[in-house]
CSV table of C-alpha atoms in Angstrom, one decimal:
chain,number,residue,atom,x,y,z
A,1,MET,CA,-3.0,-7.0,-41.8
A,2,SER,CA,-1.1,-4.4,-39.8
A,3,PHE,CA,-4.0,-4.4,-37.2
A,4,LEU,CA,-3.6,-8.2,-36.8
A,5,ILE,CA,0.2,-7.8,-36.2
A,6,ASP,CA,-0.4,-5.0,-33.7
A,7,SER,CA,-3.0,-7.0,-31.9
A,8,GLY,CA,-0.6,-10.0,-31.8
A,9,ILE,CA,2.1,-7.7,-30.2
A,10,MET,CA,-0.4,-6.5,-27.6
A,11,PHE,CA,-1.7,-10.0,-26.9
A,12,THR,CA,1.8,-11.3,-26.4
A,13,SER,CA,2.7,-8.6,-24.0
A,14,GLN,CA,-0.5,-9.1,-22.0
A,15,VAL,CA,0.3,-12.8,-21.7
A,16,LEU,CA,3.8,-11.9,-20.4
A,17,PHE,CA,2.4,-9.5,-17.9
A,18,PHE,CA,-0.2,-12.1,-16.9
A,19,GLY,CA,2.6,-14.6,-16.3
A,20,PHE,CA,4.6,-12.1,-14.2
A,21,GLY,CA,1.5,-11.4,-12.1
A,22,TRP,CA,0.8,-15.1,-11.7
A,23,LEU,CA,4.4,-15.7,-10.5
A,24,PHE,CA,4.3,-12.7,-8.2
A,25,PHE,CA,1.1,-14.1,-6.7
A,26,MET,CA,2.6,-17.6,-6.1
A,27,ARG,CA,6.1,-16.6,-5.1
A,28,LYS,CA,5.4,-13.5,-3.0
A,29,LEU,CA,1.8,-13.2,-1.8
A,30,PHE,CA,0.7,-16.8,-1.4
A,31,LYS,CA,4.0,-18.6,-0.8
A,32,ASP,CA,2.9,-19.4,2.8
A,33,TYR,CA,-0.7,-20.3,1.9
A,34,GLU,CA,-2.4,-23.0,0.0
A,35,VAL,CA,-4.1,-21.7,-3.1
A,36,ARG,CA,-7.7,-22.8,-2.8
A,37,GLN,CA,-9.5,-20.4,-5.1
A,38,TYR,CA,-7.8,-20.1,-8.5
A,39,VAL,CA,-10.4,-17.5,-9.6
A,40,VAL,CA,-8.6,-15.1,-7.1
A,41,GLN,CA,-5.3,-15.8,-8.7
A,42,VAL,CA,-6.7,-15.3,-12.2
A,43,ILE,CA,-8.4,-12.0,-11.3
A,44,PHE,CA,-5.2,-10.6,-9.7
A,45,SER,CA,-3.1,-11.6,-12.6
A,46,VAL,CA,-5.6,-10.2,-15.2
A,47,THR,CA,-5.8,-6.9,-13.3
A,48,PHE,CA,-2.0,-6.7,-13.2
A,49,ALA,CA,-1.7,-7.5,-16.9
A,50,PHE,CA,-4.2,-4.9,-18.1
A,51,SER,CA,-2.8,-2.3,-15.7
A,52,CYS,CA,0.7,-2.8,-17.1
A,53,THR,CA,-0.7,-2.7,-20.6
A,54,MET,CA,-2.0,0.8,-20.1
A,55,PHE,CA,1.6,1.9,-19.2
A,56,GLU,CA,2.8,0.0,-22.3
A,57,LEU,CA,0.4,1.9,-24.5
A,58,ILE,CA,1.7,5.2,-23.0
A,59,ILE,CA,5.3,4.3,-24.0
A,60,PHE,CA,4.1,3.1,-27.4
A,61,GLU,CA,2.3,6.5,-27.8
A,62,ILE,CA,5.6,8.4,-27.2
A,63,LEU,CA,7.7,6.1,-29.4
A,64,GLY,CA,5.1,5.9,-32.2
A,65,VAL,CA,5.0,2.1,-32.0
A,66,LEU,CA,1.9,0.4,-33.6
A,67,ASN,CA,-0.6,2.1,-35.9
A,68,SER,CA,-2.6,5.0,-34.4
A,69,SER,CA,-5.9,3.3,-35.0
A,70,SER,CA,-4.6,0.1,-33.4
A,71,ARG,CA,-3.4,2.0,-30.3
A,72,TYR,CA,-6.8,3.7,-30.0
A,73,PHE,CA,-8.7,0.4,-30.3
A,74,HIS,CA,-6.5,-1.3,-27.6
A,75,TRP,CA,-6.8,1.8,-25.4
A,76,LYS,CA,-10.6,1.4,-25.6
A,77,LEU,CA,-10.5,-2.3,-25.1
A,78,ASN,CA,-8.1,-2.1,-22.2
A,79,LEU,CA,-10.1,0.5,-20.4
A,80,CYS,CA,-13.4,-1.4,-20.9
A,81,VAL,CA,-11.8,-4.6,-19.5
A,82,ILE,CA,-10.1,-2.9,-16.5
A,83,LEU,CA,-13.3,-1.0,-15.6
A,84,LEU,CA,-15.4,-4.2,-15.9
A,85,ILE,CA,-12.9,-5.9,-13.5
A,86,LEU,CA,-12.7,-3.0,-11.0
A,87,VAL,CA,-16.4,-2.1,-10.9
A,88,PHE,CA,-18.2,-5.4,-11.4
A,89,MET,CA,-16.1,-8.5,-11.0
A,90,VAL,CA,-13.7,-7.7,-8.1
A,91,PRO,CA,-16.4,-6.1,-5.7
A,92,PHE,CA,-18.7,-9.1,-6.4
A,93,TYR,CA,-16.1,-11.7,-5.5
A,94,ILE,CA,-15.0,-9.7,-2.4
A,95,GLY,CA,-18.6,-9.8,-1.2
A,96,TYR,CA,-18.8,-13.5,-2.1
A,97,PHE,CA,-15.7,-14.5,-0.2
A,98,VAL,CA,-16.7,-12.3,2.8
A,99,VAL,CA,-20.1,-14.1,2.9
A,100,SER,CA,-18.4,-17.5,2.5
A,101,ASN,CA,-16.5,-16.9,5.8
A,102,ILE,CA,-19.8,-16.5,7.7
A,103,ARG,CA,-21.3,-19.9,8.5
A,104,LEU,CA,-24.8,-18.5,9.0
A,105,LEU,CA,-25.0,-17.2,5.4
A,106,HIS,CA,-23.5,-20.3,3.6
A,107,ARG,CA,-26.9,-21.4,2.1
A,108,GLN,CA,-27.7,-18.0,0.6
A,109,LYS,CA,-24.1,-16.7,0.0
A,110,LEU,CA,-24.8,-15.9,-3.6
A,111,LEU,CA,-27.8,-13.8,-2.7
A,112,PHE,CA,-26.0,-11.9,0.1
A,113,ALA,CA,-23.0,-11.4,-2.3
A,114,CYS,CA,-25.3,-9.7,-4.7
A,115,VAL,CA,-26.7,-7.5,-1.9
A,116,LEU,CA,-23.1,-6.5,-0.9
A,117,TRP,CA,-22.3,-5.7,-4.6
A,118,LEU,CA,-25.4,-3.6,-5.0
A,119,THR,CA,-24.5,-1.7,-1.8
A,120,PHE,CA,-21.0,-1.1,-3.2
A,121,MET,CA,-22.5,0.1,-6.5
A,122,TYR,CA,-24.8,2.6,-4.6
A,123,PHE,CA,-22.0,4.2,-2.7
A,124,PHE,CA,-19.7,4.0,-5.7
A,125,TRP,CA,-22.2,6.0,-7.7
A,126,LYS,CA,-23.0,8.4,-5.0
A,127,LEU,CA,-19.3,9.2,-4.8
A,128,GLY,CA,-19.7,11.4,-7.9
A,129,ASP,CA,-22.2,13.8,-6.2
A,130,PRO,CA,-19.8,16.0,-4.2
A,131,PHE,CA,-17.1,16.1,-6.9
A,132,PRO,CA,-17.2,18.0,-10.3
A,133,ILE,CA,-16.8,14.8,-12.3
A,134,LEU,CA,-20.3,14.2,-13.7
A,135,SER,CA,-21.2,14.9,-17.3
A,136,PRO,CA,-24.9,14.8,-18.5
A,137,LYS,CA,-23.7,14.1,-22.0
A,138,HIS,CA,-22.7,10.5,-21.3
A,139,GLY,CA,-24.8,7.4,-20.4
A,140,ILE,CA,-25.0,5.9,-17.0
A,141,LEU,CA,-22.5,3.1,-17.7
A,142,SER,CA,-20.2,5.0,-20.1
A,143,ILE,CA,-16.5,4.9,-19.7
A,144,GLU,CA,-16.4,8.5,-18.6
A,145,GLN,CA,-18.9,8.0,-15.8
A,146,LEU,CA,-17.0,4.9,-14.5
A,147,ILE,CA,-13.5,6.1,-14.9
A,148,SER,CA,-14.3,9.5,-13.3
A,149,ARG,CA,-15.2,7.7,-10.0
A,150,VAL,CA,-12.4,5.2,-10.2
A,151,GLY,CA,-10.1,8.2,-10.8
A,152,VAL,CA,-11.2,9.9,-7.5
A,153,ILE,CA,-10.5,6.8,-5.4
A,154,GLY,CA,-7.3,6.0,-7.2
A,155,VAL,CA,-5.9,9.6,-7.1
A,156,THR,CA,-6.7,9.7,-3.4
A,157,LEU,CA,-4.7,6.5,-2.8
A,158,MET,CA,-1.9,7.7,-4.9
A,159,ALA,CA,-1.7,11.0,-3.0
A,160,LEU,CA,-1.8,9.3,0.3
A,161,LEU,CA,1.0,6.9,-0.6
A,162,SER,CA,3.0,9.7,-2.3
A,163,GLY,CA,2.7,12.0,0.7
A,164,PHE,CA,3.8,9.4,3.2
A,165,GLY,CA,6.6,8.1,0.9
A,166,ALA,CA,7.9,11.6,0.3
A,167,VAL,CA,8.3,12.1,4.0
A,168,ASN,CA,9.2,8.5,5.1
A,169,CYS,CA,11.9,8.0,2.4
A,170,PRO,CA,14.3,10.7,3.7
A,171,TYR,CA,13.5,9.7,7.3
A,172,THR,CA,14.4,6.1,6.5
A,173,TYR,CA,17.5,6.8,4.4
A,174,MET,CA,19.2,9.7,6.3
A,175,SER,CA,21.5,8.7,9.1
A,176,TYR,CA,20.7,12.1,10.8
A,177,PHE,CA,17.5,10.6,12.2
A,178,LEU,CA,19.2,7.5,13.6
A,179,ARG,CA,19.4,7.5,17.4
A,180,ASN,CA,22.8,6.6,18.9
A,181,VAL,CA,22.8,3.0,20.0
A,182,THR,CA,25.8,1.3,21.7
A,183,ASP,CA,26.6,-2.3,22.5
A,184,ALA,CA,26.2,-1.4,26.2
A,185,ASP,CA,22.6,-0.3,25.6
A,186,ILE,CA,21.8,-3.6,23.9
A,187,LEU,CA,23.5,-5.7,26.5
A,188,ALA,CA,21.7,-3.9,29.3
A,189,LEU,CA,18.3,-4.4,27.7
A,190,GLU,CA,19.1,-8.1,26.9
A,191,ARG,CA,20.1,-8.5,30.6
A,192,ARG,CA,16.8,-7.1,31.7
A,193,LEU,CA,15.0,-9.4,29.3
A,194,LEU,CA,16.8,-12.5,30.6
A,195,GLN,CA,16.1,-11.4,34.2
A,196,THR,CA,12.4,-11.0,33.4
A,197,MET,CA,12.3,-14.5,31.7
A,198,ASP,CA,13.9,-16.0,34.8
A,199,MET,CA,11.3,-14.4,37.0
A,200,ILE,CA,8.5,-15.8,34.7
A,201,VAL,CA,10.0,-19.3,34.9
A,202,SER,CA,10.4,-19.1,38.7
A,203,LYS,CA,6.8,-18.0,39.3
A,204,LYS,CA,5.4,-20.6,36.8
A,205,LYS,CA,7.3,-23.2,38.8
A,206,ARG,CA,5.7,-22.0,42.0
A,207,ILE,CA,2.3,-22.3,40.3
A,208,ALA,CA,3.1,-25.8,39.1
A,209,VAL,CA,4.3,-26.9,42.6
A,210,ALA,CA,1.2,-25.5,44.2
A,211,HIS,CA,-1.0,-27.4,41.7
A,212,ARG,CA,0.8,-30.6,42.4
A,213,THR,CA,0.5,-30.1,46.2
A,214,MET,CA,-3.2,-29.5,45.8
A,215,PHE,CA,-3.5,-32.6,43.7
A,216,GLN,CA,-1.7,-34.8,46.2
A,217,ARG,CA,-3.9,-33.5,49.0
A,218,GLY,CA,-7.0,-34.4,46.9
A,219,GLU,CA,-8.2,-30.8,46.8
A,220,VAL,CA,-8.5,-30.9,43.0
A,221,HIS,CA,-10.9,-33.8,43.1
A,222,ASN,CA,-12.8,-32.7,46.1
A,223,LYS,CA,-13.2,-29.2,45.0
A,224,PRO,CA,-16.9,-28.1,45.2
A,225,THR,CA,-18.6,-27.4,42.0
A,226,GLY,CA,-21.3,-25.0,41.0
A,227,PHE,CA,-21.8,-21.3,41.7
A,228,TRP,CA,-21.4,-21.5,45.5
A,229,GLY,CA,-18.4,-23.7,45.0
A,230,MET,CA,-16.7,-21.0,43.0
A,231,ILE,CA,-17.5,-18.4,45.7
A,232,LYS,CA,-16.1,-20.7,48.4
A,233,SER,CA,-12.9,-21.4,46.5
A,234,VAL,CA,-12.3,-17.6,46.1
A,235,THR,CA,-13.1,-16.6,49.6
A,236,THR,CA,-11.3,-19.4,51.4
A,237,SER,CA,-7.7,-20.6,51.2
A,238,VAL,CA,-5.8,-23.5,52.5
A,239,PRO,CA,-3.2,-22.6,55.2
A,240,GLY,CA,0.3,-22.5,53.8
A,241,SER,CA,-0.9,-22.6,50.2
A,242,GLU,CA,0.2,-20.1,47.5
A,243,ASN,CA,-2.1,-17.3,46.3
A,244,LEU,CA,-2.3,-18.7,42.8
A,245,SER,CA,-4.4,-15.9,41.3
A,246,LEU,CA,-2.1,-13.2,42.5
A,247,ILE,CA,1.0,-15.1,41.2
A,248,GLN,CA,-0.8,-15.6,37.8
A,249,GLN,CA,-1.5,-11.9,37.6
A,250,GLU,CA,2.2,-11.2,38.2
A,251,VAL,CA,3.1,-13.7,35.5
A,252,ASP,CA,0.8,-12.0,33.0
A,253,ALA,CA,2.3,-8.6,33.8
A,254,LEU,CA,5.9,-10.0,33.4
A,255,GLU,CA,5.0,-11.7,30.1
A,256,GLU,CA,3.7,-8.3,28.8
A,257,LEU,CA,6.9,-6.6,30.0
A,258,SER,CA,9.0,-9.4,28.3
A,259,ARG,CA,7.2,-8.8,25.0
A,260,GLN,CA,7.9,-5.1,25.2
A,261,LEU,CA,11.6,-5.7,26.1
A,262,PHE,CA,11.9,-8.2,23.2
A,263,LEU,CA,10.5,-5.7,20.7
A,264,GLU,CA,12.7,-2.9,22.0
A,265,THR,CA,15.8,-5.2,21.9
A,266,ALA,CA,15.0,-6.1,18.3
A,267,ASP,CA,14.5,-2.4,17.5
A,268,LEU,CA,17.9,-1.6,19.0
A,269,HIS,CA,19.6,-4.4,17.0
A,270,ALA,CA,17.9,-3.1,13.8
A,271,THR,CA,19.1,0.5,14.6
A,272,LYS,CA,22.6,-0.7,15.3
A,273,GLU,CA,22.7,-2.5,11.9
A,274,ARG,CA,21.4,0.6,10.2
A,275,ILE,CA,24.2,2.6,11.9
A,276,GLU,CA,26.8,0.1,10.6
A,277,TYR,CA,25.2,0.1,7.2
A,278,SER,CA,25.2,3.9,7.0
A,279,LYS,CA,29.1,3.8,7.3
A,280,THR,CA,29.4,1.7,4.1
A,281,PHE,CA,29.6,3.2,0.6
A,282,GLN,CA,26.0,2.2,-0.3
A,283,GLY,CA,24.8,3.6,3.0
A,284,LYS,CA,26.5,6.9,2.3
A,285,TYR,CA,24.8,6.9,-1.1
A,286,PHE,CA,21.4,6.4,0.4
A,287,ASN,CA,22.1,9.0,3.0
A,288,PHE,CA,22.9,11.5,0.2
A,289,MET,CA,19.6,10.4,-1.6
A,290,GLY,CA,17.8,11.0,1.7
A,291,TYR,CA,19.0,14.7,1.6
A,292,PHE,CA,17.9,14.9,-2.0
A,293,PHE,CA,14.5,13.5,-1.3
A,294,SER,CA,14.1,15.8,1.7
A,295,ILE,CA,14.6,18.8,-0.6
A,296,TYR,CA,12.2,17.3,-3.1
A,297,CYS,CA,9.7,16.8,-0.3
A,298,VAL,CA,9.9,20.4,0.8
A,299,TRP,CA,9.6,21.6,-2.8
A,300,LYS,CA,6.7,19.3,-3.5
A,301,ILE,CA,4.8,20.5,-0.4
A,302,PHE,CA,5.6,24.1,-1.3
A,303,MET,CA,4.3,23.6,-4.9
A,304,ALA,CA,1.2,21.8,-3.8
A,305,THR,CA,0.5,24.7,-1.4
A,306,ILE,CA,1.0,27.2,-4.3
A,307,ASN,CA,-1.3,25.2,-6.6
A,308,ILE,CA,-4.0,25.0,-4.0
A,309,VAL,CA,-3.9,28.6,-2.9
A,310,PHE,CA,-3.8,30.1,-6.4
A,311,ASP,CA,-5.9,27.3,-8.0
A,312,ARG,CA,-3.1,26.6,-10.5
A,313,VAL,CA,-2.6,23.7,-12.8
A,314,GLY,CA,0.3,23.4,-15.2
A,315,LYS,CA,-0.5,23.6,-18.9
A,316,THR,CA,3.0,22.5,-20.2
A,317,ASP,CA,4.7,19.3,-19.2
A,318,PRO,CA,7.6,19.7,-16.8
A,319,VAL,CA,10.2,18.5,-19.2
A,320,THR,CA,9.4,20.9,-22.0
A,321,ARG,CA,9.0,23.7,-19.5
A,322,GLY,CA,12.4,23.0,-17.9
A,323,ILE,CA,14.2,22.8,-21.3
A,324,GLU,CA,12.6,26.1,-22.4
A,325,ILE,CA,13.7,27.9,-19.3
A,326,THR,CA,17.3,26.5,-19.6
A,327,VAL,CA,17.5,27.4,-23.3
A,328,ASN,CA,16.2,30.9,-22.8
A,329,TYR,CA,18.6,31.4,-19.8
A,330,LEU,CA,21.7,30.1,-21.6
A,331,GLY,CA,20.7,31.6,-25.0
A,332,ILE,CA,21.7,28.5,-27.0
A,333,GLN,CA,20.2,26.9,-30.1
A,334,PHE,CA,18.4,23.8,-29.1
A,335,ASP,CA,15.7,21.5,-30.6
A,336,VAL,CA,13.2,21.6,-27.7
A,337,LYS,CA,10.6,19.4,-29.4
A,338,PHE,CA,13.0,16.7,-30.3
A,339,TRP,CA,14.7,16.4,-26.9
A,340,SER,CA,11.5,16.9,-24.9
A,341,GLN,CA,10.2,13.8,-26.6
A,342,HIS,CA,13.1,11.6,-25.7
A,343,ILE,CA,13.5,13.0,-22.1
A,344,SER,CA,9.8,12.7,-21.6
A,345,PHE,CA,10.0,9.0,-22.7
A,346,ILE,CA,12.8,8.4,-20.1
A,347,LEU,CA,10.9,10.3,-17.4
A,348,VAL,CA,7.7,8.5,-18.0
A,349,GLY,CA,9.5,5.2,-18.1
A,350,ILE,CA,11.1,5.9,-14.7
A,351,ILE,CA,7.8,6.9,-13.3
A,352,ILE,CA,6.1,3.7,-14.6
A,353,VAL,CA,8.9,1.3,-13.3
A,354,THR,CA,9.1,3.0,-9.9
A,355,SER,CA,5.3,3.1,-9.6
A,356,ILE,CA,4.9,-0.6,-10.3
A,357,ARG,CA,7.9,-1.6,-8.1
A,358,GLY,CA,6.8,0.6,-5.2
A,359,LEU,CA,3.2,-0.5,-5.4
A,360,LEU,CA,4.1,-4.2,-5.5
A,361,ILE,CA,6.5,-3.8,-2.5
A,362,THR,CA,3.8,-1.9,-0.5
A,363,LEU,CA,1.1,-4.5,-1.4
A,364,THR,CA,3.4,-7.3,-0.3
A,365,LYS,CA,4.1,-5.7,3.1
A,366,PHE,CA,0.5,-4.9,3.6
A,367,PHE,CA,-0.6,-8.5,2.8
A,368,TYR,CA,1.9,-10.0,5.2
A,369,ALA,CA,0.8,-7.6,7.9
A,370,ILE,CA,-2.9,-8.4,8.0
A,371,SER,CA,-3.5,-11.7,6.1
A,372,SER,CA,-4.6,-15.0,7.5
A,373,SER,CA,-5.7,-18.3,6.0
A,374,LYS,CA,-9.4,-17.2,6.1
A,375,SER,CA,-9.0,-13.7,5.0
A,376,SER,CA,-6.2,-14.1,2.4
A,377,ASN,CA,-8.5,-14.4,-0.6
A,378,VAL,CA,-10.5,-11.3,0.3
A,379,ILE,CA,-7.3,-9.3,1.0
A,380,VAL,CA,-5.8,-10.3,-2.4
A,381,LEU,CA,-8.9,-9.1,-4.2
A,382,LEU,CA,-8.8,-5.8,-2.2
A,383,LEU,CA,-5.1,-5.5,-3.3
A,384,ALA,CA,-6.1,-6.1,-6.9
A,385,GLN,CA,-8.8,-3.4,-6.6
A,386,ILE,CA,-6.3,-1.0,-5.2
A,387,MET,CA,-3.7,-1.8,-7.8
A,388,GLY,CA,-6.2,-1.4,-10.7
A,389,MET,CA,-7.5,2.0,-9.4
A,390,TYR,CA,-3.9,3.1,-8.7
A,391,PHE,CA,-2.8,2.4,-12.2
A,392,VAL,CA,-5.8,3.9,-13.9
A,393,SER,CA,-5.3,7.1,-11.9
A,394,SER,CA,-1.6,7.0,-12.8
A,395,VAL,CA,-2.6,7.3,-16.4
A,396,LEU,CA,-4.8,10.4,-15.6
A,397,LEU,CA,-1.8,12.1,-13.8
A,398,ILE,CA,1.0,11.0,-16.2
A,399,ARG,CA,-0.9,12.6,-19.0
A,400,MET,CA,0.3,16.0,-17.7
A,401,SER,CA,4.0,14.8,-17.9
A,402,MET,CA,3.7,14.2,-21.6
A,403,PRO,CA,4.1,16.7,-24.4
A,404,PRO,CA,0.8,18.0,-25.8
A,405,GLU,CA,1.0,16.0,-29.0
A,406,TYR,CA,1.0,12.7,-27.1
A,407,ARG,CA,-1.9,13.6,-24.9
A,408,THR,CA,-4.4,13.7,-27.7
A,409,ILE,CA,-5.2,10.0,-27.9
A,410,ILE,CA,-5.3,9.6,-24.1
A,411,THR,CA,-7.7,12.5,-23.9
A,412,GLU,CA,-9.9,11.0,-26.6
A,413,VAL,CA,-10.0,7.6,-24.9
A,414,LEU,CA,-10.7,8.9,-21.4
A,415,GLY,CA,-13.3,11.3,-22.7
A,416,GLU,CA,-14.4,14.7,-21.4
A,417,LEU,CA,-13.0,14.4,-17.9
A,418,GLN,CA,-12.1,17.3,-15.6
A,419,PHE,CA,-8.3,16.6,-15.7
A,420,ASN,CA,-7.6,19.8,-13.8
A,421,PHE,CA,-9.8,18.6,-10.9
A,422,TYR,CA,-7.7,15.4,-10.4
A,423,HIS,CA,-4.5,17.4,-10.2
A,424,ARG,CA,-5.9,19.8,-7.7
A,425,TRP,CA,-7.4,16.9,-5.7
A,426,PHE,CA,-4.0,15.1,-5.7
A,427,ASP,CA,-2.3,18.3,-4.4
A,428,VAL,CA,-4.8,18.6,-1.5
A,429,ILE,CA,-4.6,15.0,-0.4
A,430,PHE,CA,-0.8,14.9,-0.9
A,431,LEU,CA,-0.4,18.0,1.3
A,432,VAL,CA,-2.6,16.5,4.1
A,433,SER,CA,-0.8,13.2,3.9
A,434,ALA,CA,2.7,14.7,3.9
A,435,LEU,CA,2.0,17.1,6.8
A,436,SER,CA,0.3,14.2,8.8
A,437,SER,CA,3.3,12.0,8.1
A,438,ILE,CA,5.7,14.6,9.3
A,439,LEU,CA,3.7,15.0,12.6
A,440,PHE,CA,3.5,11.2,13.0
A,441,LEU,CA,7.2,10.6,12.4
A,442,TYR,CA,8.2,13.5,14.6
A,443,LEU,CA,6.1,12.1,17.5
A,444,ALA,CA,7.4,8.6,16.9
A,445,HIS,CA,11.0,9.8,16.8
A,446,LYS,CA,10.6,11.9,19.9
A,447,GLN,CA,8.9,9.1,21.8
A,448,ALA,CA,11.4,6.4,21.0
A,449,PRO,CA,14.2,7.6,23.5
A,450,GLU,CA,11.6,8.2,26.2
A,451,LYS,CA,10.2,4.7,25.7
A,452,HIS,CA,13.8,3.3,25.9
A,453,MET,CA,14.5,5.1,29.1
A,454,ALA,CA,11.2,3.9,30.6
A,455,LEU,CA,12.1,0.3,29.9
């Protein structure tokens, strides 16, 4: 009876997560597009629901909600479903919709979709060769074999996003990195933009007048055709007529300049608004958080370097380790086990909420940046694939943030994986991503004033 009640609770929560994923799909991702393929919406919502369910089971594990056997069953069921979606269903439909956009392959799109899926499976399976994730004890399609490969891809994505976010967050929040922009700078650039637009209008008028004059003279109707006619029209010109090709080249150059001036003007306005915002109470708060995250970024890069150099992986979760150091330093009586449980629950909850929120914001920006009416279905499926792998990998890494007694069932469900490898791999990719982001933002920040002066 208790198993049925536990299953009812899990099913209800999955329906709620599915509904949230459905609303996010309709209100955020596809608000500017017509939904033509409901299977894409269902796959995205199901992936989101089962991804959130894994985080829910982690919280239930810490709080002791549901029966232990029920949690184990739903862990197994959840992982099987999410792996089925990520490895079999989503890649097949991505190939299917890619083929559907190619007219020449419409008649055999199912066949070519299967070929693309088999190609994905080949490279997906070969992914395990260079990494120490294979285990001869398990079958080809066992959970361990699949999740180990999904984990490599997901951990790589997590490390890339974390490395960039750790650098970009303080760069975005701190007013120290804002360049000084005055109203005079904006007015001068806007004046240049208006002058450029006036020049474009003037030259286009000259082109229109020249076309009208040629039409009135009958030169348009009597223009010779064919290859020799084209040669003659290029090599000869009517006395007193405009050199239209040269004027058109000038118009094209001015239009390109106007686009650059417009983008630079919009950037100056955005920077001016950020300067004004930084003077408010909320702006000062985010500026303080920027300094805090910059310290965190330096510490994280330092610790990642130490872990890589000394091949080190923490054995104790950070909360318990921090409490033990504090208690030993202050010499007070303290129930480390009790408080580590509650603080770990809060920490894991914060990690889960911020991970889901941050990933959804990133996916939305990414979708708006590259989507179109033809590619939107494929991109949504790619986002669902990224989201599922990201959340599966989060479970692999969050495990280390939990006290040892709560890791047992996760370790049993995930199987005999090389957990230490994933943490070392995360440190390597995080370090590369963070250092690359620092170099990129430094060059972008240094180039911005030079670009402004050139314009």
